[in-house]
């Protein structure tokens, strides 16, 4: 049995399992007699992926937290003696956390699909009203101060400004084009698009650049780019696909988390997260090259890197999937604490979050669609059995 279980676990880690095989693997997690074999299979697989040893104290502490997540489905024997000893020298805690919490997420969907979970097992239940996900919602403010609700406006032409026609497409995009009969638009007017909590929007700028705005964000931009630089001002979060123009750099100015920065590109794909209630402004590059400047510092980042601005400006290699998960319609949590996760949920579901009791200090991982109702996302987090939620209208209480 051990050889079969090891092969099955290895196949799952490499995304090779069928639905039936995943169900079989999940079944092993509910069987006490499979505990030893599962530990050995997980240890063997994690050992393959690790080249360096983790700090023992840190690893011990992290593994105890992981075991706390799993012990409802495993034999509740001594944690220190039976969990840490066989594995302490084998793998990095971050790899272990990612795999274990992914199993928690998959286990939830497996149980839910097979209707084996009781409704009362989780506290993230409907309390009168569940909360629907956000959608395409935004307000466009024209140069003269007039406002257009893009949520309510019909498709087609919305406005004309100094030779520029603003159009809303049927798939919920905002497009700027030079109107017929105007060889060029010369007067520079500024528009601003704002997304509310629970809103997002896509805009095609006059130069052909496409911008996706996340919830609680705004972008101020000219209706025509006729200066030496194509400059826009962002608050919140946006993903940019900048039209290439080597003679006219594209500059994004932000002032999130109390720190101002300029991002300069010639034509590339990147994401900027610059919310005021986050600890840092993060600029993540997917394609091309980006220069990030703040105060007296500047860095140039490559694809797969992220510039992080808080007290200083530093560069890290990152998983870009996490940075653009929202643009792709998902929440992707990778070793993320509950406060960070709840800030994302608050922006997308337009909810107020309060904390009650001693919230455990634990990082979560997993992926779930942003099209799910709020209770479904919270139930996934609750599968770790370390945290619980109560939904009351648009207020969510986080509890241990």
Tab-separated table of C-alpha atoms in Angstrom:
chain	number	residue	atom	x	y	z
A	1	UNK	CA	0.000	0.000	0.000
A	2	UNK	CA	2.834	2.386	0.875
A	3	UNK	CA	4.316	2.267	-2.636
A	4	UNK	CA	0.918	2.900	-4.215
A	5	UNK	CA	0.224	5.801	-1.861
A	6	UNK	CA	3.639	7.377	-2.524
A	7	UNK	CA	3.113	7.145	-6.273
A	8	UNK	CA	-0.358	8.641	-5.947
A	9	UNK	CA	0.882	11.524	-3.813
A	10	UNK	CA	3.777	12.213	-6.194
A	11	UNK	CA	1.370	12.177	-9.128
A	12	UNK	CA	-0.884	14.684	-7.355
A	13	UNK	CA	1.996	17.074	-6.599
A	14	UNK	CA	2.870	17.045	-10.305
A	15	UNK	CA	-0.741	17.799	-11.318
A	16	UNK	CA	-1.196	14.381	-12.871
A	17	UNK	CA	-4.130	13.016	-10.865
A	18	UNK	CA	-7.526	12.325	-12.315
A	19	UNK	CA	-10.620	13.342	-10.348
A	20	UNK	CA	-11.056	9.751	-9.190
A	21	UNK	CA	-7.449	9.578	-7.992
A	22	UNK	CA	-7.795	12.856	-6.088
A	23	UNK	CA	-10.896	11.484	-4.362
A	24	UNK	CA	-8.967	8.339	-3.436
A	25	UNK	CA	-6.110	10.391	-2.012
A	26	UNK	CA	-8.515	12.526	0.000
A	27	UNK	CA	-10.079	9.372	1.389
A	28	UNK	CA	-6.693	8.388	2.821
A	29	UNK	CA	-6.612	11.643	4.790
A	30	UNK	CA	-9.784	10.622	6.625
A	31	UNK	CA	-8.474	7.183	7.591
A	32	UNK	CA	-6.501	6.984	10.815
A	33	UNK	CA	-4.680	3.843	9.708
A	34	UNK	CA	-3.229	5.739	6.738
A	35	UNK	CA	-1.535	8.386	8.891
A	36	UNK	CA	1.952	6.852	9.002
A	37	UNK	CA	2.004	6.058	5.299
A	38	UNK	CA	0.804	9.562	4.423
A	39	UNK	CA	3.505	11.173	6.521
A	40	UNK	CA	6.180	9.082	4.840
A	41	UNK	CA	4.812	9.817	1.372
A	42	UNK	CA	4.663	13.554	2.035
A	43	UNK	CA	8.139	13.574	3.575
A	44	UNK	CA	9.633	11.719	0.613
A	45	UNK	CA	8.032	14.058	-1.907
A	46	UNK	CA	9.036	17.223	-0.094
A	47	UNK	CA	12.588	16.002	0.301
A	48	UNK	CA	12.918	15.964	-3.491
A	49	UNK	CA	12.126	19.683	-3.758
A	50	UNK	CA	14.504	20.983	-1.095
A	51	UNK	CA	18.183	21.715	-1.406
A	52	UNK	CA	18.764	23.544	1.875
A	53	UNK	CA	17.876	22.869	5.491
A	54	UNK	CA	15.469	25.133	7.355
A	55	UNK	CA	16.182	26.644	10.742
A	56	UNK	CA	15.094	23.933	13.194
A	57	UNK	CA	13.221	26.148	15.635
A	58	UNK	CA	11.329	27.888	12.852
A	59	UNK	CA	10.576	24.616	11.102
A	60	UNK	CA	9.405	22.945	14.312
A	61	UNK	CA	7.041	25.806	15.068
A	62	UNK	CA	5.641	25.855	11.547
A	63	UNK	CA	5.137	22.105	11.414
A	64	UNK	CA	3.218	22.179	14.665
A	65	UNK	CA	0.843	24.694	13.146
A	66	UNK	CA	0.415	22.495	10.069
A	67	UNK	CA	-0.361	19.522	12.265
A	68	UNK	CA	-2.984	21.574	14.095
A	69	UNK	CA	-4.692	22.082	10.745
A	70	UNK	CA	-4.726	18.394	9.940
A	71	UNK	CA	-5.302	16.713	13.312
A	72	UNK	CA	-9.124	16.542	13.021
A	73	UNK	CA	-8.536	13.956	10.282
A	74	UNK	CA	-5.429	12.325	11.709
A	75	UNK	CA	-4.642	10.363	14.836
A	76	UNK	CA	-4.258	12.847	17.744
A	77	UNK	CA	-1.002	11.508	19.094
A	78	UNK	CA	1.845	13.529	20.517
A	79	UNK	CA	2.681	16.284	17.998
A	80	UNK	CA	6.270	16.829	18.992
A	81	UNK	CA	7.328	13.190	19.135
A	82	UNK	CA	5.508	11.823	16.118
A	83	UNK	CA	5.466	14.683	13.607
A	84	UNK	CA	8.676	16.614	13.911
A	85	UNK	CA	11.227	13.889	14.464
A	86	UNK	CA	10.897	12.074	11.116
A	87	UNK	CA	10.953	15.191	8.975
A	88	UNK	CA	12.834	18.023	10.678
A	89	UNK	CA	15.946	17.678	8.501
A	90	UNK	CA	14.288	17.142	5.171
A	91	UNK	CA	12.463	20.126	3.771
A	92	UNK	CA	11.807	23.854	3.970
A	93	UNK	CA	8.744	24.921	5.925
A	94	UNK	CA	7.407	27.073	3.101
A	95	UNK	CA	7.140	24.108	0.726
A	96	UNK	CA	5.398	22.081	3.397
A	97	UNK	CA	2.894	24.825	4.136
A	98	UNK	CA	1.971	25.302	0.506
A	99	UNK	CA	1.310	21.595	-0.071
A	100	UNK	CA	-0.609	21.012	3.145
A	101	UNK	CA	-2.913	23.973	2.699
A	102	UNK	CA	-3.541	23.109	-0.948
A	103	UNK	CA	-4.698	19.734	0.338
A	104	UNK	CA	-7.042	21.511	2.719
A	105	UNK	CA	-8.579	23.449	-0.176
A	106	UNK	CA	-8.923	20.375	-2.390
A	107	UNK	CA	-10.349	18.419	0.525
A	108	UNK	CA	-13.066	21.050	0.976
A	109	UNK	CA	-14.169	20.833	-2.640
A	110	UNK	CA	-14.070	17.040	-2.551
A	111	UNK	CA	-16.273	16.909	0.530
A	112	UNK	CA	-18.592	19.611	-0.775
A	113	UNK	CA	-19.039	17.938	-4.155
A	114	UNK	CA	-19.885	14.637	-2.493
A	115	UNK	CA	-22.209	16.277	0.067
A	116	UNK	CA	-20.380	14.607	2.962
A	117	UNK	CA	-19.922	17.780	4.998
A	118	UNK	CA	-22.659	18.762	7.403
A	119	UNK	CA	-24.008	22.281	7.127
A	120	UNK	CA	-23.276	23.004	10.784
A	121	UNK	CA	-19.606	21.980	10.673
A	122	UNK	CA	-18.475	25.409	9.471
A	123	UNK	CA	-19.438	28.773	10.894
A	124	UNK	CA	-19.244	30.722	7.606
A	125	UNK	CA	-22.924	30.156	7.031
A	126	UNK	CA	-25.561	32.428	5.579
A	127	UNK	CA	-26.744	34.853	8.255
A	128	UNK	CA	-29.790	36.202	6.449
A	129	UNK	CA	-27.850	37.317	3.372
A	130	UNK	CA	-24.776	35.950	1.673
A	131	UNK	CA	-22.586	38.432	-0.195
A	132	UNK	CA	-22.280	38.284	-3.969
A	133	UNK	CA	-18.928	38.891	-5.700
A	134	UNK	CA	-18.071	42.177	-7.375
A	135	UNK	CA	-18.335	42.929	-11.079
A	136	UNK	CA	-17.806	45.590	-13.744
A	137	UNK	CA	-18.579	48.808	-11.883
A	138	UNK	CA	-16.978	52.227	-12.267
A	139	UNK	CA	-17.577	55.969	-12.432
A	140	UNK	CA	-16.045	58.038	-15.238
A	141	UNK	CA	-15.378	61.695	-14.422
A	142	UNK	CA	-14.943	63.878	-17.502
A	143	UNK	CA	-12.780	66.980	-17.813
A	144	UNK	CA	-15.744	69.274	-17.149
A	145	UNK	CA	-16.515	67.490	-13.869
A	146	UNK	CA	-19.556	65.595	-15.120
A	147	UNK	CA	-19.820	61.973	-14.028
A	148	UNK	CA	-21.004	58.911	-15.910
A	149	UNK	CA	-21.879	55.668	-14.160
A	150	UNK	CA	-20.336	52.980	-16.343
A	151	UNK	CA	-22.298	50.424	-14.350
A	152	UNK	CA	-25.609	51.831	-15.565
A	153	UNK	CA	-24.656	53.417	-18.909
A	154	UNK	CA	-25.715	51.657	-22.082
A	155	UNK	CA	-23.272	50.473	-24.705
A	156	UNK	CA	-22.085	52.876	-27.385
A	157	UNK	CA	-20.900	56.465	-27.397
A	158	UNK	CA	-20.769	58.113	-23.970
A	159	UNK	CA	-19.116	61.464	-24.628
A	160	UNK	CA	-17.071	63.639	-26.993
A	161	UNK	CA	-14.174	65.744	-25.740
A	162	UNK	CA	-11.833	67.861	-27.871
A	163	UNK	CA	-11.984	65.494	-30.831
A	164	UNK	CA	-11.985	62.330	-28.706
A	165	UNK	CA	-14.933	59.914	-28.612
A	166	UNK	CA	-15.457	57.835	-25.464
A	167	UNK	CA	-17.287	54.554	-26.067
A	168	UNK	CA	-18.500	51.742	-23.828
A	169	UNK	CA	-18.294	48.329	-25.500
A	170	UNK	CA	-20.724	45.478	-25.016
A	171	UNK	CA	-18.180	43.515	-22.973
A	172	UNK	CA	-17.810	46.325	-20.445
A	173	UNK	CA	-14.705	48.174	-21.659
A	174	UNK	CA	-14.055	51.887	-22.023
A	175	UNK	CA	-12.440	52.946	-25.318
A	176	UNK	CA	-10.964	56.313	-26.375
A	177	UNK	CA	-10.661	57.085	-30.086
A	178	UNK	CA	-10.047	60.161	-32.238
A	179	UNK	CA	-13.395	61.120	-33.776
A	180	UNK	CA	-13.936	61.084	-37.525
A	181	UNK	CA	-12.937	64.280	-39.263
A	182	UNK	CA	-10.216	65.071	-36.691
A	183	UNK	CA	-6.743	64.315	-37.997
A	184	UNK	CA	-5.454	64.725	-34.464
A	185	UNK	CA	-6.717	65.861	-31.102
A	186	UNK	CA	-4.456	68.493	-29.593
A	187	UNK	CA	-6.210	69.841	-26.499
A	188	UNK	CA	-5.153	67.945	-23.372
A	189	UNK	CA	-8.070	67.142	-21.104
A	190	UNK	CA	-7.975	64.823	-18.116
A	191	UNK	CA	-10.446	62.087	-17.227
A	192	UNK	CA	-10.578	59.902	-14.124
A	193	UNK	CA	-12.079	56.449	-13.761
A	194	UNK	CA	-12.913	55.174	-10.258
A	195	UNK	CA	-13.932	51.677	-9.247
A	196	UNK	CA	-15.878	51.224	-5.986
A	197	UNK	CA	-15.564	48.391	-3.492
A	198	UNK	CA	-16.891	45.379	-5.359
A	199	UNK	CA	-15.979	46.872	-8.731
A	200	UNK	CA	-13.433	46.422	-11.486
A	201	UNK	CA	-13.094	47.828	-14.989
A	202	UNK	CA	-11.047	47.669	-18.181
A	203	UNK	CA	-10.068	50.782	-20.110
A	204	UNK	CA	-8.346	51.227	-23.467
A	205	UNK	CA	-6.371	54.486	-23.401
A	206	UNK	CA	-5.909	56.766	-26.436
A	207	UNK	CA	-2.413	55.361	-27.186
A	208	UNK	CA	-3.650	51.770	-27.323
A	209	UNK	CA	-2.573	50.879	-23.790
A	210	UNK	CA	-5.005	48.602	-21.933
A	211	UNK	CA	-5.519	48.954	-18.187
A	212	UNK	CA	-7.458	46.698	-15.827
A	213	UNK	CA	-8.484	48.450	-12.598
A	214	UNK	CA	-9.078	46.414	-9.455
A	215	UNK	CA	-11.637	47.342	-6.790
A	216	UNK	CA	-11.305	50.645	-4.881
A	217	UNK	CA	-8.913	52.065	-7.454
A	218	UNK	CA	-8.681	55.107	-9.699
A	219	UNK	CA	-6.740	56.162	-12.781
A	220	UNK	CA	-6.278	59.756	-13.950
A	221	UNK	CA	-5.118	60.141	-17.557
A	222	UNK	CA	-5.154	62.597	-20.483
A	223	UNK	CA	-7.579	62.100	-23.344
A	224	UNK	CA	-4.632	62.461	-25.727
A	225	UNK	CA	-0.950	61.729	-25.164
A	226	UNK	CA	0.902	64.584	-26.872
A	227	UNK	CA	3.614	65.329	-24.293
A	228	UNK	CA	7.116	63.899	-24.114
A	229	UNK	CA	5.869	61.295	-21.627
A	230	UNK	CA	2.588	59.383	-21.442
A	231	UNK	CA	1.837	60.005	-17.774
A	232	UNK	CA	-1.041	58.620	-15.691
A	233	UNK	CA	-1.738	58.652	-11.954
A	234	UNK	CA	-2.899	55.488	-10.147
A	235	UNK	CA	-4.344	54.841	-6.717
A	236	UNK	CA	-5.151	51.277	-5.684
A	237	UNK	CA	-4.264	48.457	-8.059
A	238	UNK	CA	-4.063	48.060	-11.833
A	239	UNK	CA	-2.604	45.758	-14.448
A	240	UNK	CA	-1.098	47.490	-17.502
A	241	UNK	CA	-0.408	46.271	-21.027
A	242	UNK	CA	1.395	49.302	-22.395
A	243	UNK	CA	1.470	49.998	-26.129
A	244	UNK	CA	5.088	50.191	-27.298
A	245	UNK	CA	6.450	53.621	-28.178
A	246	UNK	CA	10.223	54.020	-27.721
A	247	UNK	CA	9.955	57.775	-28.359
A	248	UNK	CA	7.347	58.392	-25.670
A	249	UNK	CA	7.867	56.603	-22.323
A	250	UNK	CA	4.800	55.585	-20.331
A	251	UNK	CA	4.916	56.698	-16.676
A	252	UNK	CA	2.653	55.572	-13.820
A	253	UNK	CA	2.762	57.729	-10.688
A	254	UNK	CA	1.520	56.297	-7.374
A	255	UNK	CA	1.475	57.403	-3.764
A	256	UNK	CA	0.302	54.293	-1.943
A	257	UNK	CA	1.245	53.350	1.628
A	258	UNK	CA	2.513	56.896	2.127
A	259	UNK	CA	5.321	56.501	-0.410
A	260	UNK	CA	5.457	58.106	-3.862
A	261	UNK	CA	6.990	56.328	-6.836
A	262	UNK	CA	7.208	56.573	-10.635
A	263	UNK	CA	7.192	53.508	-12.874
A	264	UNK	CA	8.619	54.173	-16.343
A	265	UNK	CA	8.256	51.788	-19.300
A	266	UNK	CA	8.437	51.887	-23.078
A	267	UNK	CA	6.007	49.039	-23.647
A	268	UNK	CA	5.427	46.097	-21.345
A	269	UNK	CA	3.075	44.158	-19.044
A	270	UNK	CA	3.120	44.816	-15.309
A	271	UNK	CA	0.963	45.089	-12.188
A	272	UNK	CA	1.047	47.787	-9.501
A	273	UNK	CA	-0.533	47.298	-6.075
A	274	UNK	CA	-0.542	50.669	-4.310
A	275	UNK	CA	-3.385	50.662	-1.797
A	276	UNK	CA	-3.099	53.041	1.135
A	277	UNK	CA	-3.966	50.336	3.673
A	278	UNK	CA	-1.213	47.964	2.525
A	279	UNK	CA	2.272	47.945	4.024
A	280	UNK	CA	4.052	48.494	0.716
A	281	UNK	CA	3.626	49.374	-2.935
A	282	UNK	CA	4.434	46.378	-5.126
A	283	UNK	CA	5.298	46.573	-8.824
A	284	UNK	CA	5.422	43.172	-10.530
A	285	UNK	CA	6.783	42.657	-14.046
A	286	UNK	CA	5.530	39.997	-16.443
A	287	UNK	CA	7.107	41.105	-19.702
A	288	UNK	CA	9.692	43.635	-20.894
A	289	UNK	CA	11.554	45.999	-18.583
A	290	UNK	CA	10.435	48.494	-15.935
A	291	UNK	CA	12.248	51.245	-14.061
A	292	UNK	CA	10.900	52.034	-10.594
A	293	UNK	CA	12.010	55.266	-8.922
A	294	UNK	CA	11.235	56.498	-5.404
A	295	UNK	CA	12.967	59.395	-3.632
A	296	UNK	CA	16.679	59.035	-4.352
A	297	UNK	CA	16.436	55.340	-5.268
A	298	UNK	CA	15.665	53.588	-8.523
A	299	UNK	CA	15.751	49.983	-9.680
A	300	UNK	CA	15.163	48.189	-12.976
A	301	UNK	CA	13.290	44.922	-12.712
A	302	UNK	CA	13.077	41.931	-15.032
A	303	UNK	CA	10.155	39.576	-15.753
A	304	UNK	CA	9.368	37.512	-12.672
A	305	UNK	CA	10.611	40.212	-10.318
A	306	UNK	CA	8.814	42.586	-7.991
A	307	UNK	CA	9.893	46.002	-6.726
A	308	UNK	CA	8.696	46.536	-3.148
A	309	UNK	CA	8.541	50.059	-1.737
A	310	UNK	CA	8.047	50.664	1.965
A	311	UNK	CA	10.861	52.243	3.955
A	312	UNK	CA	13.278	51.363	1.171
A	313	UNK	CA	13.046	50.076	-2.386
A	314	UNK	CA	14.036	46.457	-2.898
A	315	UNK	CA	13.678	43.782	-5.578
A	316	UNK	CA	12.558	40.169	-5.134
A	317	UNK	CA	11.887	37.198	-7.392
A	318	UNK	CA	8.208	36.266	-7.077
A	319	UNK	CA	5.432	34.080	-8.425
A	320	UNK	CA	3.730	36.550	-10.773
A	321	UNK	CA	0.550	34.444	-10.688
A	322	UNK	CA	-0.168	35.775	-7.227
A	323	UNK	CA	0.223	39.397	-8.341
A	324	UNK	CA	-2.284	39.154	-11.210
A	325	UNK	CA	-4.688	36.615	-9.722
A	326	UNK	CA	-7.418	39.257	-9.459
A	327	UNK	CA	-7.097	40.207	-13.124
A	328	UNK	CA	-7.457	36.527	-14.073
A	329	UNK	CA	-10.575	36.164	-11.925
A	330	UNK	CA	-9.077	34.347	-8.930
A	331	UNK	CA	-7.887	34.731	-5.386
A	332	UNK	CA	-4.453	33.127	-5.102
A	333	UNK	CA	-3.084	33.020	-1.569
A	334	UNK	CA	0.537	31.947	-1.153
A	335	UNK	CA	1.718	31.918	2.471
A	336	UNK	CA	-0.506	34.922	3.204
A	337	UNK	CA	-1.771	35.960	6.633
A	338	UNK	CA	-5.449	36.338	7.393
A	339	UNK	CA	-5.309	40.140	7.698
A	340	UNK	CA	-3.915	40.458	4.164
A	341	UNK	CA	-6.505	38.024	2.824
A	342	UNK	CA	-9.390	39.830	4.499
A	343	UNK	CA	-8.288	43.178	3.046
A	344	UNK	CA	-8.594	41.628	-0.427
A	345	UNK	CA	-12.001	40.165	0.381
A	346	UNK	CA	-13.204	43.472	1.849
A	347	UNK	CA	-12.365	45.300	-1.379
A	348	UNK	CA	-13.972	42.733	-3.661
A	349	UNK	CA	-17.102	41.901	-1.655
A	350	UNK	CA	-17.611	45.409	-0.190
A	351	UNK	CA	-17.672	44.158	3.403
A	352	UNK	CA	-16.566	45.398	6.804
A	353	UNK	CA	-14.228	43.066	8.693
A	354	UNK	CA	-13.879	42.878	12.461
A	355	UNK	CA	-11.693	40.579	14.562
A	356	UNK	CA	-12.759	38.871	17.771
A	357	UNK	CA	-10.497	36.945	20.131
A	358	UNK	CA	-6.911	35.817	19.650
A	359	UNK	CA	-6.511	35.207	15.920
A	360	UNK	CA	-3.860	32.532	15.228
A	361	UNK	CA	-0.708	33.665	13.453
A	362	UNK	CA	-0.742	31.345	10.489
A	363	UNK	CA	-0.214	31.702	6.742
A	364	UNK	CA	-2.743	30.367	4.252
A	365	UNK	CA	-2.402	29.060	0.709
A	366	UNK	CA	-4.806	28.067	-2.030
A	367	UNK	CA	-6.743	29.343	-5.030
A	368	UNK	CA	-10.444	30.009	-5.549
A	369	UNK	CA	-12.463	31.882	-8.153
A	370	UNK	CA	-13.506	35.477	-7.476
A	371	UNK	CA	-16.912	34.574	-8.925
A	372	UNK	CA	-17.769	32.585	-5.782
A	373	UNK	CA	-20.040	33.989	-3.123
A	374	UNK	CA	-18.319	35.180	0.033
A	375	UNK	CA	-19.421	32.236	2.175
A	376	UNK	CA	-17.794	29.804	-0.245
A	377	UNK	CA	-14.434	31.570	0.025
A	378	UNK	CA	-14.629	31.699	3.811
A	379	UNK	CA	-15.503	28.012	4.010
A	380	UNK	CA	-12.301	27.201	2.146
A	381	UNK	CA	-10.306	29.121	4.739
A	382	UNK	CA	-12.199	27.346	7.501
A	383	UNK	CA	-11.105	23.911	6.276
A	384	UNK	CA	-7.818	24.536	8.083
A	385	UNK	CA	-9.834	24.375	11.331
A	386	UNK	CA	-7.767	27.230	12.783
A	387	UNK	CA	-10.090	30.132	12.014
A	388	UNK	CA	-13.825	30.748	11.708
A	389	UNK	CA	-16.145	33.409	10.357
A	390	UNK	CA	-19.611	34.802	10.913
A	391	UNK	CA	-21.446	36.688	8.158
A	392	UNK	CA	-24.044	39.239	9.235
A	393	UNK	CA	-25.202	41.300	6.289
A	394	UNK	CA	-22.057	43.004	5.044
A	395	UNK	CA	-20.151	42.572	8.284
A	396	UNK	CA	-17.805	39.618	8.697
A	397	UNK	CA	-16.416	38.616	12.090
A	398	UNK	CA	-13.119	36.706	12.121
A	399	UNK	CA	-12.734	34.375	15.121
A	400	UNK	CA	-10.311	31.678	16.303
